[in-house]
CSV table of C-alpha atoms in Angstrom, one decimal:
chain,number,residue,atom,x,y,z
A,19,MET,CA,-43.4,-43.1,12.4
A,20,ARG,CA,-40.1,-43.1,10.1
A,21,LYS,CA,-36.8,-42.4,12.1
A,22,PRO,CA,-35.0,-39.4,10.8
A,23,ASN,CA,-31.5,-40.7,8.8
A,24,PHE,CA,-28.5,-40.5,11.1
A,25,LEU,CA,-26.2,-40.0,8.2
A,26,LEU,CA,-28.5,-37.1,6.8
A,27,LEU,CA,-28.8,-35.3,9.9
A,28,LEU,CA,-25.1,-35.3,10.3
A,29,ALA,CA,-24.3,-34.1,6.8
A,30,GLY,CA,-27.0,-31.0,7.4
A,31,LEU,CA,-25.4,-30.1,10.7
A,32,PHE,CA,-22.0,-30.4,8.9
A,33,LEU,CA,-23.4,-28.2,5.9
A,34,ALA,CA,-25.0,-25.2,8.2
A,35,ALA,CA,-21.6,-25.5,10.2
A,36,ALA,CA,-19.5,-24.8,6.8
A,37,CYS,CA,-22.2,-22.1,5.9
A,38,ASP,CA,-21.4,-20.0,9.2
A,39,ASP,CA,-19.4,-17.1,9.0
A,40,SER,CA,-18.3,-17.2,12.5
A,41,LYS,CA,-14.7,-18.1,13.0
A,42,ASP,CA,-13.9,-21.6,13.1
A,43,GLU,CA,-11.4,-22.6,15.5
A,44,GLY,CA,-10.1,-25.9,13.4
A,45,VAL,CA,-9.4,-24.2,10.4
A,46,VAL,CA,-6.0,-24.4,9.2
A,47,PHE,CA,-5.5,-21.4,7.0
A,48,PRO,CA,-2.4,-21.3,4.4
A,49,ASP,CA,0.6,-18.9,4.9
A,50,LEU,CA,-0.5,-15.5,4.3
A,51,ASN,CA,2.8,-14.0,3.8
A,52,PRO,CA,3.1,-15.2,-0.2
A,53,ILE,CA,-1.0,-13.8,-0.1
A,54,LEU,CA,0.1,-10.4,1.5
A,55,THR,CA,2.9,-9.3,0.7
A,56,GLY,CA,3.8,-7.4,-2.7
A,57,ASN,CA,0.4,-6.3,-3.3
A,58,TYR,CA,-2.0,-3.3,-2.5
A,59,TRP,CA,-4.8,-3.8,-0.4
A,60,LYS,CA,-7.7,-1.7,0.8
A,61,GLU,CA,-9.1,-2.1,4.6
A,62,THR,CA,-12.9,-1.5,5.6
A,63,THR,CA,-13.3,-2.3,9.5
A,64,TYR,CA,-16.8,-3.2,11.0
A,65,PRO,CA,-17.5,-3.5,14.8
A,66,ILE,CA,-18.4,-6.7,16.3
A,67,VAL,CA,-21.1,-6.6,18.4
A,68,MET,CA,-23.2,-8.7,21.4
A,69,GLN,CA,-26.8,-9.6,20.3
A,70,ASP,CA,-29.0,-11.9,22.1
A,71,GLY,CA,-25.7,-13.8,23.4
A,72,GLN,CA,-24.0,-14.0,19.9
A,73,THR,CA,-21.2,-12.0,18.6
A,74,VAL,CA,-22.3,-10.3,14.8
A,75,VAL,CA,-20.4,-8.3,12.6
A,76,SER,CA,-22.3,-5.1,12.4
A,77,LYS,CA,-22.1,-3.7,8.6
A,78,ASP,CA,-24.5,-0.9,8.8
A,79,LYS,CA,-21.5,1.6,9.3
A,80,SER,CA,-17.9,1.0,9.0
A,81,LEU,CA,-15.6,2.6,11.5
A,82,SER,CA,-14.7,5.0,8.8
A,83,ASP,CA,-18.2,6.1,8.7
A,84,LEU,CA,-18.6,6.4,12.2
A,85,GLN,CA,-15.1,8.3,12.6
A,86,GLU,CA,-16.7,10.7,9.8
A,87,ALA,CA,-19.9,11.1,11.7
A,88,VAL,CA,-18.3,11.7,15.2
A,89,GLY,CA,-15.8,14.6,13.0
A,90,ILE,CA,-19.0,16.6,11.3
A,91,GLU,CA,-21.0,16.2,15.0
A,92,ASN,CA,-17.7,18.0,16.2
A,93,GLN,CA,-17.3,20.0,13.6
A,94,LYS,CA,-13.8,19.0,13.0
A,95,THR,CA,-11.8,16.8,10.5
A,96,TYR,CA,-10.9,13.4,12.1
A,97,PRO,CA,-7.0,12.3,10.5
A,98,THR,CA,-8.6,8.9,9.5
A,99,PHE,CA,-4.9,8.6,8.0
A,100,ASP,CA,-3.6,8.1,11.2
A,101,GLU,CA,-6.2,5.7,12.5
A,102,ASP,CA,-7.1,3.6,10.1
A,103,LEU,CA,-5.0,1.5,7.2
A,104,GLY,CA,-7.2,2.4,4.5
A,105,VAL,CA,-4.7,2.0,1.1
A,106,PHE,CA,-1.8,0.2,1.9
A,107,TYR,CA,1.2,-1.9,0.2
A,108,MET,CA,2.7,-4.4,2.0
A,109,ARG,CA,6.4,-5.1,1.3
A,110,GLY,CA,8.4,-8.2,1.5
A,111,ASP,CA,10.5,-7.0,3.9
A,112,GLY,CA,7.8,-6.5,6.8
A,113,VAL,CA,7.2,-3.2,6.2
A,114,ILE,CA,3.8,-1.7,5.4
A,115,ARG,CA,3.0,1.7,3.2
A,116,LYS,CA,0.2,3.7,4.0
A,117,TYR,CA,-1.4,6.0,1.5
A,118,THR,CA,-4.1,8.7,1.5
A,119,VAL,CA,-5.2,12.1,-0.1
A,120,TYR,CA,-4.9,15.3,1.4
A,121,ASP,CA,-7.4,17.9,0.0
A,122,GLY,CA,-8.9,15.4,-2.6
A,123,GLN,CA,-5.9,16.1,-4.9
A,124,GLU,CA,-2.5,15.2,-3.7
A,125,THR,CA,-1.5,11.4,-2.7
A,126,LYS,CA,1.1,11.1,0.3
A,127,SER,CA,2.1,8.2,2.0
A,128,LEU,CA,3.9,7.1,5.2
A,129,SER,CA,6.9,4.5,4.3
A,130,ASN,CA,7.0,2.8,7.4
A,131,ALA,CA,3.7,3.4,8.8
A,132,TYR,CA,3.4,-0.2,10.5
A,133,THR,CA,5.9,-3.3,10.3
A,134,TYR,CA,4.2,-6.7,10.4
A,135,LYS,CA,5.1,-10.3,10.8
A,136,TYR,CA,2.6,-13.3,10.2
A,137,ASP,CA,3.2,-16.3,12.4
A,138,PRO,CA,1.7,-19.2,10.3
A,139,THR,CA,1.9,-21.6,13.4
A,140,ALA,CA,-0.3,-19.3,15.5
A,141,GLN,CA,-2.0,-18.2,12.5
A,142,VAL,CA,-1.7,-14.8,13.8
A,143,LEU,CA,-0.5,-11.1,12.1
A,144,LEU,CA,1.0,-8.7,14.4
A,145,LEU,CA,1.0,-5.3,13.3
A,146,THR,CA,3.5,-3.1,15.0
A,147,ALA,CA,3.2,1.0,14.8
A,148,THR,CA,6.9,2.7,14.1
A,149,ARG,CA,5.4,6.0,14.8
A,150,ASP,CA,4.0,8.0,17.7
A,151,LYS,CA,1.3,9.5,15.4
A,152,LEU,CA,0.1,5.8,14.7
A,153,ARG,CA,0.0,4.8,18.4
A,154,ASN,CA,-3.7,5.2,18.4
A,155,GLY,CA,-4.4,3.3,15.3
A,156,TRP,CA,-7.2,0.5,15.2
A,157,PHE,CA,-4.8,-1.8,15.0
A,158,ALA,CA,-1.6,-0.5,16.1
A,159,ASP,CA,0.6,-2.8,18.3
A,160,ALA,CA,-2.5,-5.3,17.5
A,161,GLU,CA,-2.7,-9.2,16.8
A,162,LEU,CA,-5.2,-10.1,14.2
A,163,LYS,CA,-6.5,-13.5,13.6
A,164,PRO,CA,-7.5,-14.5,10.1
A,165,VAL,CA,-11.2,-16.0,9.8
A,166,SER,CA,-11.6,-16.4,6.1
A,167,VAL,CA,-8.5,-16.2,3.5
A,168,GLU,CA,-9.1,-15.9,-0.4
A,169,GLU,CA,-6.1,-14.7,-2.7
A,170,ASP,CA,-8.1,-11.3,-3.4
A,171,ARG,CA,-9.7,-11.0,0.2
A,172,VAL,CA,-8.4,-11.8,3.4
A,173,VAL,CA,-10.7,-11.2,6.4
A,174,PHE,CA,-9.4,-10.7,10.1
A,175,GLU,CA,-10.8,-10.0,13.7
A,176,ALA,CA,-8.9,-8.5,16.3
A,177,PRO,CA,-9.8,-6.6,20.0
A,178,VAL,CA,-11.2,-3.2,19.9
A,179,ARG,CA,-9.0,-0.9,21.5
A,180,GLU,CA,-10.5,1.4,24.5
A,181,TYR,CA,-9.6,4.5,22.6
A,182,THR,CA,-11.1,3.6,19.4
A,183,ARG,CA,-14.2,2.9,21.4
A,184,GLU,CA,-14.3,6.0,23.4
A,185,GLU,CA,-13.4,7.9,20.3
A,186,LEU,CA,-16.4,6.6,17.8
A,187,GLY,CA,-18.9,6.2,20.7
A,188,LEU,CA,-19.0,2.3,20.4
A,189,GLY,CA,-21.1,0.8,23.4
A,190,ALA,CA,-20.2,-2.1,25.8
A,191,GLU,CA,-21.7,-4.1,23.3
A,192,THR,CA,-18.9,-4.0,20.9
A,193,VAL,CA,-16.4,-6.7,21.8
A,194,GLY,CA,-14.2,-6.6,18.8
A,195,LEU,CA,-13.6,-5.6,15.3
A,196,GLN,CA,-14.0,-7.0,11.9
A,197,THR,CA,-11.5,-5.9,9.1
A,198,ILE,CA,-11.4,-7.0,5.6
A,199,TRP,CA,-8.7,-6.7,3.3
A,200,ASN,CA,-9.7,-6.5,-0.6
A,201,LEU,CA,-6.8,-6.4,-2.7
A,202,ILE,CA,-6.3,-3.7,-5.4
A,203,GLU,CA,-5.2,-6.1,-8.5
A,204,ASN,CA,-4.4,-2.7,-10.6
A,205,PRO,CA,-2.9,0.6,-8.6
A,206,LYS,CA,-3.0,2.5,-11.5
A,207,ASP,CA,-7.0,2.5,-11.8
A,208,ALA,CA,-7.2,2.6,-8.1
A,209,SER,CA,-9.1,6.0,-8.2
A,210,ARG,CA,-12.2,4.2,-7.0
A,211,TYR,CA,-10.8,3.7,-3.7
A,212,GLY,CA,-10.1,7.6,-3.2
A,213,THR,CA,-6.6,6.9,-3.7
A,214,ASP,CA,-4.3,7.9,-6.7
A,215,LEU,CA,-1.2,5.3,-7.1
A,216,THR,CA,-0.8,6.0,-10.6
A,217,ASP,CA,2.7,7.5,-10.0
A,218,CYS,CA,3.4,6.1,-6.5
A,219,ASP,CA,6.6,3.6,-5.9
A,220,PRO,CA,5.8,1.2,-3.5
A,221,LEU,CA,9.6,1.5,-2.1
A,222,THR,CA,9.9,5.2,-2.2
A,223,GLY,CA,6.5,6.7,-1.8
A,224,TYR,CA,6.6,8.8,-4.8
């Protein structure tokens, strides 16, 4: 019987590991500060669940979809502006400006919704809520760990807060959150994100 080639087997294992979307603790990412700052981003967040003894990202519904469903069920509109990041701008002074649309027309923002600080050594992005109304935000005062970094797309993982778990009806199988930040390359053409940034100055919000 022909013996398997050890080098080929090793290469196959390496390829399988490289194709795995799960977090690799050995990966060293570049400093995110030059990538994140001075840009508009759109956040989409999904629950990470335990399934058959493994953690997987459940992309059937985003947290925003779940929140909307809860609002419809309870016959109320949830202020997603207060809980998700949505569309936001990361200023170079460590401040995040959040944008939202009220009544489908008027765009407003919070100039200092969060402060952020990225530690390139620990590879952790710390978000700190600056207002009481944001304390229940999905990532308020949370540490986000990057798991995938590209110039126009950054993926983080973070713990799930008990408030979020209870508010959205997430089961015990939910063990964390994965949030995907997609770069908005042209803020003047951001209508597809549900937010009109045409006349919004990132420094003033107006």
